[in-house]
C-alpha cells in the first residue's frame, strides 16, 4: 500500500535560515505529491504539488521537486519567516487508492525572530 | 467562495452523549472526506463520499461512528455514544473528482469529558 514518511520534528529555526523537511514515499502506482500546511487553529491548506517525475512545485518561496529515482519530495525554503511557523504535511494520491490522500505524520516548524 | 464550512468549531460534551458534527462542502465539489486528527495518531481518514455515496468507510473506528451525506451540500458525522478517547479535531474536506486536491474546513475541536 501507499505510505509517506517525513522527518520528525519539531524543527526550530531562526528567521532567514534555510529550511529542508525531508519526505519519502512508497506507492504502487504513479502518484501525485503534495505539501499541505496547517497554521495554528486552522485546517490544512495546499502549499504546493507535483504530478509527475522531475516536476517542481513552488509557492510562497517554498519548493519541492518530485524525484522518482529516490522516491522523495523534500520541501525547501531559502529564507524562512516567523509567519512560516506551522505544521507541514507531505502527502500522496494516486489512482490505485481512488485518489485518497495518504499523509505523513506532519512536521512542526517554529521560526524564532 | 466561502470554502468548506464546519460547525460547531468547538464542542464539549460528557461521556455517553450523542455528538453531531456538520460540514458544508464547496459548491460544485462532489467528493467529501472526514478526517480525525490527534497527537498520537496524526491525521486519519475516517470516511469519504463521492456523489453523496459512501465509497470507503474503512477508517471509521467502530459502530459508534456514523456519517451521512443526504445531499451534495451537507454531511454529518455522528458519534453515539461518545467516549473520552474520541476527543480530537475533526476535519471535513472536499474536492472535485479526479483533481485530487482537497480543501479543508477549519475543523471541529471535540472534547469528551
Coordinates of N, CA and C in Angstrom, one line a residue:
Chain A
X1 N 0.8 -1.2 0.0 CA 0.0 0.0 0.0 C 0.9 1.2 0.0
X2 N 0.2 2.4 -0.1 CA 0.9 3.7 -0.1 C 1.3 4.1 1.3
X3 N 2.4 4.8 1.4 CA 2.8 5.4 2.6 C 3.7 6.6 2.4
X4 N 3.8 7.4 3.4 CA 4.6 8.6 3.3 C 5.4 8.7 4.6
X5 N 6.6 9.0 4.5 CA 7.5 9.1 5.7 C 8.1 10.5 5.7
X6 N 7.9 11.3 6.7 CA 8.6 12.6 6.7 C 9.4 12.8 8.0
X7 N 10.3 13.7 7.9 CA 11.2 13.8 9.1 C 10.4 14.3 10.3
X8 N 10.8 13.7 11.4 CA 10.1 14.1 12.6 C 10.6 15.4 13.1
X9 N 9.7 16.1 13.7 CA 10.0 17.4 14.3 C 10.2 17.3 15.8
X10 N 10.1 18.4 16.5 CA 9.9 19.7 15.9 C 11.2 20.2 15.3
X11 N 11.0 21.1 14.4 CA 12.2 21.8 13.8 C 12.1 23.3 14.2
X12 N 13.2 23.8 14.8 CA 13.2 25.2 15.2 C 14.3 25.9 14.5
X13 N 14.0 27.0 13.9 CA 15.0 27.8 13.1 C 14.9 29.2 13.5
X14 N 15.9 29.9 13.2 CA 15.9 31.4 13.3 C 15.4 32.0 12.0
X15 N 14.9 33.2 12.1 CA 14.4 33.9 10.9 C 15.5 34.0 9.8
X16 N 15.2 33.8 8.6 CA 16.1 33.9 7.4 C 17.0 32.6 7.3
X17 N 16.8 31.6 8.1 CA 17.5 30.4 7.9 C 17.0 29.6 6.8
X18 N 17.8 28.6 6.3 CA 17.4 27.7 5.2 C 16.6 26.5 5.8
X19 N 15.5 26.1 5.1 CA 14.7 25.1 5.6 C 14.7 23.9 4.7
X20 N 14.8 22.7 5.2 CA 14.6 21.5 4.5 C 13.8 20.6 5.4
X21 N 12.7 20.0 4.9 CA 11.9 19.0 5.5 C 11.8 17.8 4.6
X22 N 12.4 16.7 5.0 CA 12.5 15.5 4.1 C 11.2 14.8 4.1
X23 N 10.9 14.2 2.9 CA 9.7 13.4 2.7 C 10.1 12.3 1.7
X24 N 9.8 11.1 2.0 CA 9.9 10.0 1.1 C 8.6 9.2 1.0
X25 N 8.4 8.5 -0.1 CA 7.1 7.8 -0.2 C 7.3 6.4 -0.8
X26 N 6.2 5.7 -0.6 CA 6.1 4.3 -1.2 C 4.7 4.3 -1.8
X27 N 4.6 4.0 -3.1 CA 3.4 4.0 -3.8 C 3.4 2.8 -4.8
X28 N 2.2 2.3 -5.0 CA 2.1 1.2 -6.0 C 1.9 1.7 -7.4
X29 N 1.4 2.9 -7.6 CA 1.2 3.5 -8.9 C 2.1 4.6 -9.2
X30 N 1.6 5.6 -9.9 CA 2.3 6.8 -10.2 C 1.7 8.0 -9.5
X31 N 2.1 8.3 -8.3 CA 1.3 9.3 -7.5 C 1.6 10.7 -7.9
X32 N 0.6 11.5 -7.5 CA 0.8 13.0 -7.4 C 1.3 13.2 -5.9
X33 N 2.1 14.2 -5.8 CA 2.7 14.5 -4.5 C 2.3 15.9 -4.0
X34 N 2.2 16.1 -2.7 CA 1.7 17.4 -2.2 C 2.4 17.7 -0.9
X35 N 2.5 19.0 -0.7 CA 2.8 19.5 0.7 C 1.6 20.4 1.1
X36 N 1.0 20.0 2.3 CA 0.0 20.8 2.9 C 0.6 21.5 4.1
X37 N 0.0 22.7 4.5 CA 0.5 23.4 5.6 C -0.7 23.7 6.6
X38 N -0.5 23.5 7.8 CA -1.6 23.8 8.8 C -1.1 24.8 9.8
X39 N -1.6 26.0 9.7 CA -1.3 27.1 10.7 C -2.1 26.9 12.0
X40 N -1.6 27.4 13.1 CA -2.3 27.1 14.4 C -3.8 27.5 14.3
X41 N -4.6 26.5 14.8 CA -6.0 26.7 14.9 C -6.8 26.6 13.6
X42 N -6.1 26.2 12.5 CA -6.7 26.2 11.2 C -6.7 24.8 10.6
X43 N -7.4 24.6 9.5 CA -7.4 23.4 8.7 C -6.2 23.4 7.8
X44 N -6.0 22.2 7.2 CA -4.9 22.1 6.2 C -5.2 22.9 5.0
X45 N -4.1 23.4 4.4 CA -4.3 24.1 3.1 C -3.1 23.7 2.2
X46 N -3.5 23.5 0.9 CA -2.4 23.1 -0.1 C -1.4 24.1 -0.2
X47 N -0.1 23.7 -0.1 CA 1.0 24.6 -0.3 C 1.6 24.5 -1.7
X48 N 1.8 23.3 -2.1 CA 2.3 23.1 -3.5 C 2.1 21.6 -3.9
X49 N 2.2 21.3 -5.1 CA 2.1 20.0 -5.6 C 2.9 19.7 -6.8
X50 N 3.1 18.4 -7.1 CA 3.8 18.0 -8.4 C 3.1 16.7 -8.8
X51 N 2.9 16.6 -10.1 CA 2.1 15.5 -10.6 C 2.9 14.4 -11.3
X52 N 4.2 14.7 -11.7 CA 5.0 13.7 -12.4 C 6.5 13.9 -12.1
X53 N 7.2 12.9 -12.4 CA 8.6 12.9 -12.1 C 9.3 14.2 -12.7
X54 N 10.2 14.7 -11.9 CA 11.0 15.9 -12.2 C 10.2 17.2 -12.1
X55 N 8.9 17.2 -11.9 CA 8.2 18.4 -11.7 C 8.6 19.1 -10.5
X56 N 8.6 20.4 -10.5 CA 8.9 21.2 -9.3 C 7.7 22.0 -8.9
X57 N 7.2 21.8 -7.7 CA 6.1 22.6 -7.2 C 6.7 23.8 -6.4
X58 N 6.0 24.9 -6.5 CA 6.5 26.1 -5.8 C 5.4 27.0 -5.4
X59 N 5.6 27.7 -4.2 CA 4.5 28.6 -3.7 C 5.1 29.3 -2.5
X60 N 4.9 30.6 -2.4 CA 5.3 31.4 -1.2 C 6.8 31.2 -0.9
X61 N 7.6 31.0 -1.9 CA 9.0 30.8 -1.6 C 9.4 29.4 -1.3
X62 N 8.5 28.5 -1.1 CA 8.7 27.1 -0.9 C 8.8 26.3 -2.2
X63 N 9.7 25.3 -2.2 CA 9.8 24.5 -3.4 C 10.0 23.0 -3.0
X64 N 9.5 22.1 -3.9 CA 9.8 20.7 -3.8 C 9.8 20.1 -5.1
X65 N 10.8 19.2 -5.3 CA 11.0 18.5 -6.6 C 10.6 17.0 -6.5
X66 N 9.8 16.5 -7.4 CA 9.4 15.1 -7.5 C 10.6 14.3 -8.0
X67 N 11.2 13.5 -7.1 CA 12.3 12.7 -7.5 C 11.9 11.2 -7.5
X68 N 11.7 10.7 -8.7 CA 11.2 9.3 -8.8 C 12.3 8.3 -8.4
X69 N 13.5 8.7 -8.8 CA 14.6 7.7 -8.5 C 14.9 7.5 -7.0
X70 N 14.6 8.6 -6.3 CA 14.8 8.4 -4.8 C 13.5 8.4 -4.1
X71 N 12.4 8.4 -4.8 CA 11.1 8.4 -4.2 C 11.0 9.5 -3.1
X72 N 11.4 10.7 -3.5 CA 11.4 11.8 -2.5 C 10.7 13.0 -3.0
X73 N 10.3 13.9 -2.0 CA 9.7 15.1 -2.4 C 10.0 16.1 -1.2
X74 N 11.2 16.5 -1.1 CA 11.7 17.3 0.1 C 11.2 18.7 -0.1
X75 N 10.8 19.3 1.0 CA 10.4 20.7 1.0 C 11.5 21.6 1.4
X76 N 11.7 22.7 0.6 CA 12.8 23.6 0.9 C 12.3 25.1 0.8
X77 N 13.0 25.9 1.6 CA 12.8 27.4 1.5 C 14.1 28.0 1.9
X78 N 14.5 29.0 1.1 CA 15.8 29.6 1.3 C 15.9 30.5 2.5
X79 N 14.8 31.1 2.9 CA 14.8 32.1 4.0 C 13.5 32.1 4.7
X80 N 13.4 31.4 5.8 CA 12.1 31.3 6.5 C 11.8 32.6 7.3
X81 N 10.5 32.8 7.5 CA 10.0 33.9 8.3 C 9.2 33.4 9.5
X82 N 9.0 34.2 10.5 CA 8.2 33.8 11.6 C 6.9 33.3 11.2
X83 N 6.3 34.0 10.2 CA 4.9 33.6 9.8 C 4.9 32.2 9.1
X84 N 6.0 31.6 8.9 CA 6.0 30.2 8.3 C 5.9 29.2 9.4
X85 N 5.8 29.6 10.6 CA 5.7 28.6 11.7 C 4.3 27.9 11.6
X86 N 4.4 26.6 11.5 CA 3.2 25.8 11.2 C 3.6 24.3 11.2
X87 N 2.6 23.5 11.0 CA 2.8 22.1 10.8 C 2.7 21.8 9.3
X88 N 3.7 21.1 8.7 CA 3.8 20.8 7.3 C 3.6 19.3 7.1
X89 N 2.7 18.9 6.2 CA 2.4 17.6 5.9 C 2.7 17.2 4.4
X90 N 3.4 16.2 4.3 CA 3.7 15.6 2.9 C 2.6 14.6 2.6
X91 N 2.1 14.5 1.4 CA 1.0 13.6 1.1 C 1.1 13.1 -0.4
X92 N 0.5 12.0 -0.6 CA 0.5 11.5 -2.0 C -1.0 11.0 -2.3
X93 N -1.2 10.9 -3.6 CA -2.5 10.5 -4.1 C -2.3 9.8 -5.4
X94 N -3.0 8.6 -5.6 CA -2.9 8.0 -6.9 C -4.2 7.2 -7.2
X95 N -4.2 6.8 -8.4 CA -5.4 6.1 -8.9 C -5.7 4.8 -8.2
X96 N -4.7 4.1 -7.8 CA -4.9 2.9 -7.1 C -5.6 3.0 -5.8
X97 N -5.5 4.2 -5.2 CA -6.2 4.4 -3.9 C -7.4 5.3 -4.1
X98 N -7.9 5.3 -5.3 CA -9.1 6.1 -5.6 C -8.9 7.6 -5.3
X99 N -7.6 8.0 -5.5 CA -7.3 9.4 -5.2 C -7.4 9.9 -3.8
X100 N -7.5 8.9 -2.9 CA -7.4 9.3 -1.5 C -6.0 9.9 -1.2
X101 N -6.0 10.8 -0.3 CA -4.7 11.3 0.2 C -4.1 10.5 1.3
X102 N -2.8 10.1 1.1 CA -2.1 9.5 2.2 C -1.1 10.5 2.8
X103 N -1.2 10.8 4.0 CA -0.5 11.8 4.7 C 0.7 11.3 5.5
X104 N 1.8 12.0 5.6 CA 2.8 11.8 6.6 C 2.3 12.3 7.9
X105 N 3.1 12.1 9.0 CA 2.7 12.5 10.3 C 2.8 13.9 10.6
X106 N 3.4 14.7 9.7 CA 3.5 16.1 9.9 C 4.8 16.5 10.6
X107 N 5.3 17.7 10.3 CA 6.5 18.2 10.9 C 6.2 19.6 11.4
X108 N 6.3 19.8 12.7 CA 6.1 21.2 13.3 C 7.3 22.0 13.1
X109 N 7.2 23.2 12.5 CA 8.2 24.1 12.3 C 7.9 25.4 13.1
X110 N 8.9 25.8 13.9 CA 8.9 27.0 14.7 C 10.0 27.9 14.2
X111 N 9.7 29.1 13.8 CA 10.7 30.1 13.4 C 10.7 31.2 14.4
X112 N 11.9 31.4 15.0 CA 12.1 32.5 16.0 C 12.6 33.7 15.4
X113 N 12.2 34.9 15.9 CA 12.7 36.2 15.3 C 14.2 36.4 15.7
Chain B
X1 N -15.6 32.6 -2.8 CA -16.0 31.2 -2.4 C -15.8 31.1 -0.9
X2 N -16.8 30.6 -0.2 CA -16.8 30.5 1.3 C -15.9 29.4 1.8
X3 N -15.5 28.5 0.9 CA -14.7 27.4 1.4 C -15.5 26.3 2.1
X4 N -14.9 25.3 2.7 CA -15.6 24.3 3.4 C -16.0 24.8 4.8
X5 N -17.2 24.7 5.1 CA -17.7 25.2 6.4 C -18.1 24.1 7.4
X6 N -17.5 24.1 8.5 CA -17.8 23.1 9.6 C -18.4 23.8 10.8
X7 N -19.3 23.1 11.4 CA -19.9 23.5 12.6 C -20.1 22.4 13.6
X8 N -20.1 22.6 14.9 CA -19.5 23.8 15.5 C -18.0 23.8 15.4
X9 N -17.4 24.9 15.8 CA -15.9 24.9 15.8 C -15.4 24.2 17.1
X10 N -16.2 24.3 18.2 CA -15.8 23.6 19.4 C -17.0 22.9 20.0
X11 N -16.7 21.8 20.5 CA -17.8 21.0 21.2 C -17.3 20.4 22.4
X12 N -17.9 20.6 23.5 CA -17.6 20.0 24.8 C -18.8 19.2 25.2
X13 N -18.6 17.9 25.5 CA -19.7 17.1 25.9 C -19.3 16.1 26.9
X14 N -20.3 15.4 27.5 CA -19.9 14.4 28.5 C -20.0 13.0 27.9
X15 N -19.2 12.2 28.5 CA -19.2 10.8 28.0 C -20.6 10.2 27.9
X16 N -20.9 9.5 26.8 CA -22.3 8.9 26.7 C -23.2 9.7 25.9
X17 N -22.9 11.0 25.7 CA -23.8 11.9 24.9 C -23.6 11.7 23.4
X18 N -24.6 12.0 22.7 CA -24.5 12.0 21.2 C -23.9 13.3 20.7
X19 N -23.0 13.2 19.7 CA -22.4 14.4 19.2 C -22.6 14.3 17.6
X20 N -23.0 15.5 17.1 CA -23.1 15.6 15.6 C -22.3 16.7 15.1
X21 N -21.4 16.4 14.2 CA -20.6 17.4 13.5 C -21.1 17.6 12.1
X22 N -21.0 18.8 11.7 CA -21.6 19.2 10.4 C -20.6 19.8 9.4
X23 N -20.9 19.6 8.1 CA -20.0 20.0 7.1 C -20.7 20.5 5.9
X24 N -20.4 21.6 5.3 CA -20.9 22.1 4.0 C -19.7 22.2 3.1
X25 N -19.7 21.3 2.1 CA -18.5 21.3 1.1 C -18.6 22.6 0.2
X26 N -17.5 22.8 -0.5 CA -17.5 23.8 -1.5 C -18.5 23.5 -2.6
X27 N -19.3 24.4 -3.1 CA -20.2 24.2 -4.1 C -19.6 23.7 -5.4
X28 N -20.1 22.6 -5.9 CA -19.6 22.0 -7.1 C -18.6 20.9 -6.9
X29 N -18.1 20.7 -5.7 CA -17.3 19.6 -5.3 C -18.1 18.4 -5.1
X30 N -17.7 17.2 -5.6 CA -18.5 16.0 -5.5 C -17.9 14.9 -4.7
X31 N -16.7 15.2 -4.1 CA -16.1 14.3 -3.1 C -16.0 15.0 -1.8
X32 N -16.3 14.2 -0.7 CA -16.2 14.8 0.6 C -15.5 13.8 1.6
X33 N -14.7 14.3 2.4 CA -13.8 13.4 3.3 C -14.0 13.9 4.7
X34 N -14.0 12.9 5.6 CA -14.0 13.2 7.1 C -12.7 12.7 7.6
X35 N -11.9 13.5 8.4 CA -10.7 13.1 9.0 C -10.7 13.4 10.5
X36 N -9.9 12.7 11.2 CA -9.7 12.9 12.6 C -8.2 13.2 12.9
X37 N -7.9 14.2 13.7 CA -6.5 14.5 14.0 C -6.3 14.4 15.5
X38 N -5.3 13.6 15.9 CA -4.9 13.6 17.3 C -3.4 13.6 17.3
X39 N -2.8 14.0 18.5 CA -1.4 14.0 18.6 C -0.8 12.6 18.5
X40 N -1.5 11.6 19.0 CA -1.0 10.2 19.0 C -1.0 9.6 17.6
X41 N -2.1 9.8 16.9 CA -2.3 9.1 15.6 C -2.1 9.9 14.4
X42 N -2.0 11.2 14.6 CA -1.9 12.1 13.4 C -3.2 12.3 12.7
X43 N -3.2 12.4 11.4 CA -4.4 12.6 10.6 C -4.9 11.3 10.0
X44 N -6.1 11.0 10.3 CA -6.7 9.7 9.9 C -7.9 10.0 9.0
X45 N -8.0 9.3 7.9 CA -9.2 9.4 7.1 C -10.2 8.4 7.7
X46 N -11.4 9.0 8.0 CA -12.5 8.2 8.5 C -13.4 7.6 7.5
X47 N -13.8 8.4 6.5 CA -14.8 8.0 5.5 C -14.7 9.0 4.4
X48 N -15.0 8.6 3.2 CA -15.2 9.6 2.1 C -16.4 9.2 1.2
X49 N -17.0 10.2 0.7 CA -18.2 10.1 -0.2 C -17.8 10.6 -1.6
X50 N -18.4 10.0 -2.6 CA -18.4 10.5 -3.9 C -19.8 10.6 -4.5
X51 N -20.2 11.8 -4.9 CA -21.5 12.0 -5.4 C -22.6 11.5 -4.3
X52 N -22.3 11.9 -3.0 CA -23.2 11.6 -1.9 C -23.2 10.1 -1.5
X53 N -22.4 9.3 -2.1 CA -22.4 7.9 -1.8 C -21.1 7.5 -1.0
X54 N -21.3 6.8 0.1 CA -20.0 6.5 0.9 C -19.2 5.4 0.1
X55 N -18.0 5.7 -0.2 CA -17.1 4.9 -1.0 C -16.2 4.0 -0.1
X56 N -15.7 4.6 0.9 CA -14.8 3.9 1.7 C -14.9 4.3 3.2
X57 N -15.4 3.4 4.0 CA -15.6 3.8 5.5 C -14.7 2.9 6.3
X58 N -13.6 2.4 5.7 CA -12.7 1.5 6.5 C -12.0 2.2 7.6
X59 N -12.0 3.5 7.6 CA -11.3 4.2 8.7 C -12.2 4.6 9.9
X60 N -13.5 4.3 9.7 CA -14.4 4.6 10.8 C -14.1 3.6 12.0
X61 N -13.8 4.2 13.2 CA -13.2 3.4 14.2 C -14.1 2.3 14.8
X62 N -15.4 2.5 14.9 CA -16.3 1.5 15.4 C -17.7 1.9 15.1
X63 N -18.6 1.0 15.5 CA -20.1 1.3 15.2 C -20.6 2.5 15.9
X64 N -19.9 3.1 16.8 CA -20.4 4.3 17.4 C -20.3 5.5 16.5
X65 N -19.6 5.4 15.4 CA -19.4 6.4 14.5 C -20.3 6.1 13.2
X66 N -20.9 7.2 12.8 CA -21.7 7.1 11.5 C -21.6 8.4 10.8
X67 N -21.7 8.3 9.5 CA -21.7 9.5 8.6 C -22.7 9.4 7.5
X68 N -23.3 10.6 7.2 CA -24.3 10.6 6.2 C -24.0 11.8 5.3
X69 N -24.5 11.7 4.1 CA -24.5 12.8 3.1 C -25.8 12.8 2.4
X70 N -26.8 13.5 2.9 CA -28.1 13.4 2.3 C -28.2 14.2 1.0
X71 N -27.4 15.2 0.8 CA -27.4 15.9 -0.5 C -26.0 16.4 -0.7
X72 N -25.8 17.1 -1.8 CA -24.4 17.5 -2.3 C -23.9 18.6 -1.4
X73 N -24.7 19.2 -0.6 CA -24.2 20.4 0.1 C -24.2 20.2 1.6
X74 N -24.3 19.0 2.1 CA -24.3 18.8 3.6 C -23.9 17.4 3.9
X75 N -23.1 17.3 5.0 CA -22.8 16.0 5.5 C -22.7 16.1 7.1
X76 N -23.0 15.0 7.7 CA -22.8 14.9 9.2 C -22.0 13.7 9.6
X77 N -21.3 13.9 10.7 CA -20.6 12.8 11.3 C -21.1 12.7 12.7
X78 N -21.6 11.5 13.1 CA -22.3 11.4 14.4 C -21.5 10.4 15.2
X79 N -21.4 10.7 16.5 CA -20.8 9.7 17.5 C -21.8 9.5 18.6
X80 N -22.2 8.2 18.7 CA -23.2 7.9 19.7 C -23.0 6.5 20.2
X81 N -22.6 6.3 21.5 CA -22.3 7.3 22.5 C -20.9 7.8 22.4
X82 N -20.6 9.0 22.8 CA -19.3 9.5 22.8 C -18.5 9.0 24.0
X83 N -17.1 8.9 23.8 CA -16.2 8.5 24.8 C -15.0 9.4 24.9
X84 N -14.4 9.5 26.0 CA -13.2 10.4 26.1 C -12.2 10.2 25.0
X85 N -12.0 9.0 24.6 CA -10.9 8.8 23.6 C -11.3 9.3 22.2
X86 N -12.6 9.8 22.1 CA -13.0 10.4 20.8 C -12.6 11.8 20.7
X87 N -12.0 12.4 21.8 CA -11.6 13.8 21.8 C -10.5 14.0 20.8
X88 N -10.7 14.9 19.9 CA -9.8 15.1 18.7 C -10.3 16.3 18.0
X89 N -9.6 16.7 16.9 CA -10.1 17.7 16.0 C -10.5 16.9 14.7
X90 N -11.8 17.2 14.3 CA -12.4 16.5 13.2 C -12.4 17.5 12.0
X91 N -11.9 17.1 10.9 CA -11.8 17.9 9.7 C -12.7 17.3 8.6
X92 N -13.3 18.2 7.9 CA -14.0 17.8 6.7 C -13.3 18.5 5.5
X93 N -13.2 17.8 4.4 CA -12.5 18.3 3.2 C -13.4 17.9 2.0
X94 N -13.3 18.7 1.0 CA -14.0 18.4 -0.3 C -13.1 18.6 -1.5
X95 N -13.4 18.0 -2.6 CA -12.7 18.1 -3.8 C -13.6 17.8 -5.0
X96 N -13.1 18.2 -6.2 CA -13.7 17.7 -7.4 C -13.1 16.4 -7.8
X97 N -13.9 15.4 -8.2 CA -13.4 14.1 -8.6 C -12.3 14.3 -9.6
X98 N -11.2 13.5 -9.4 CA -10.2 13.5 -10.4 C -9.1 14.6 -10.2
X99 N -9.4 15.6 -9.4 CA -8.4 16.7 -9.3 C -7.4 16.4 -8.2
X100 N -7.8 15.5 -7.3 CA -7.1 15.1 -6.1 C -6.5 16.2 -5.3
X101 N -7.0 17.4 -5.3 CA -6.7 18.5 -4.4 C -7.9 18.6 -3.5
X102 N -7.6 18.5 -2.2 CA -8.6 18.6 -1.2 C -8.6 19.9 -0.5
X103 N -9.7 20.5 -0.2 CA -9.8 21.8 0.5 C -10.5 21.5 1.9
X104 N -9.8 21.9 2.9 CA -10.2 21.5 4.3 C -10.9 22.7 4.9
X105 N -11.9 22.3 5.8 CA -12.5 23.2 6.7 C -11.6 23.5 7.9
X106 N -12.1 24.4 8.7 CA -11.3 24.8 9.9 C -11.3 23.8 11.0
X107 N -12.2 22.8 10.9 CA -12.2 21.8 11.9 C -13.1 22.0 13.1
X108 N -13.5 20.9 13.7 CA -14.3 20.9 15.0 C -13.4 20.3 16.0
X109 N -13.2 21.1 17.1 CA -12.4 20.5 18.2 C -13.4 19.9 19.2
X110 N -13.3 18.6 19.4 CA -14.3 17.9 20.2 C -13.6 17.5 21.5
X111 N -14.2 17.8 22.6 CA -13.7 17.3 23.9 C -14.8 16.5 24.6
X112 N -14.5 15.3 24.9 CA -15.5 14.4 25.6 C -15.0 14.2 27.0
X113 N -15.7 14.7 28.0 CA -15.3 14.7 29.4 C -15.7 13.4 30.1

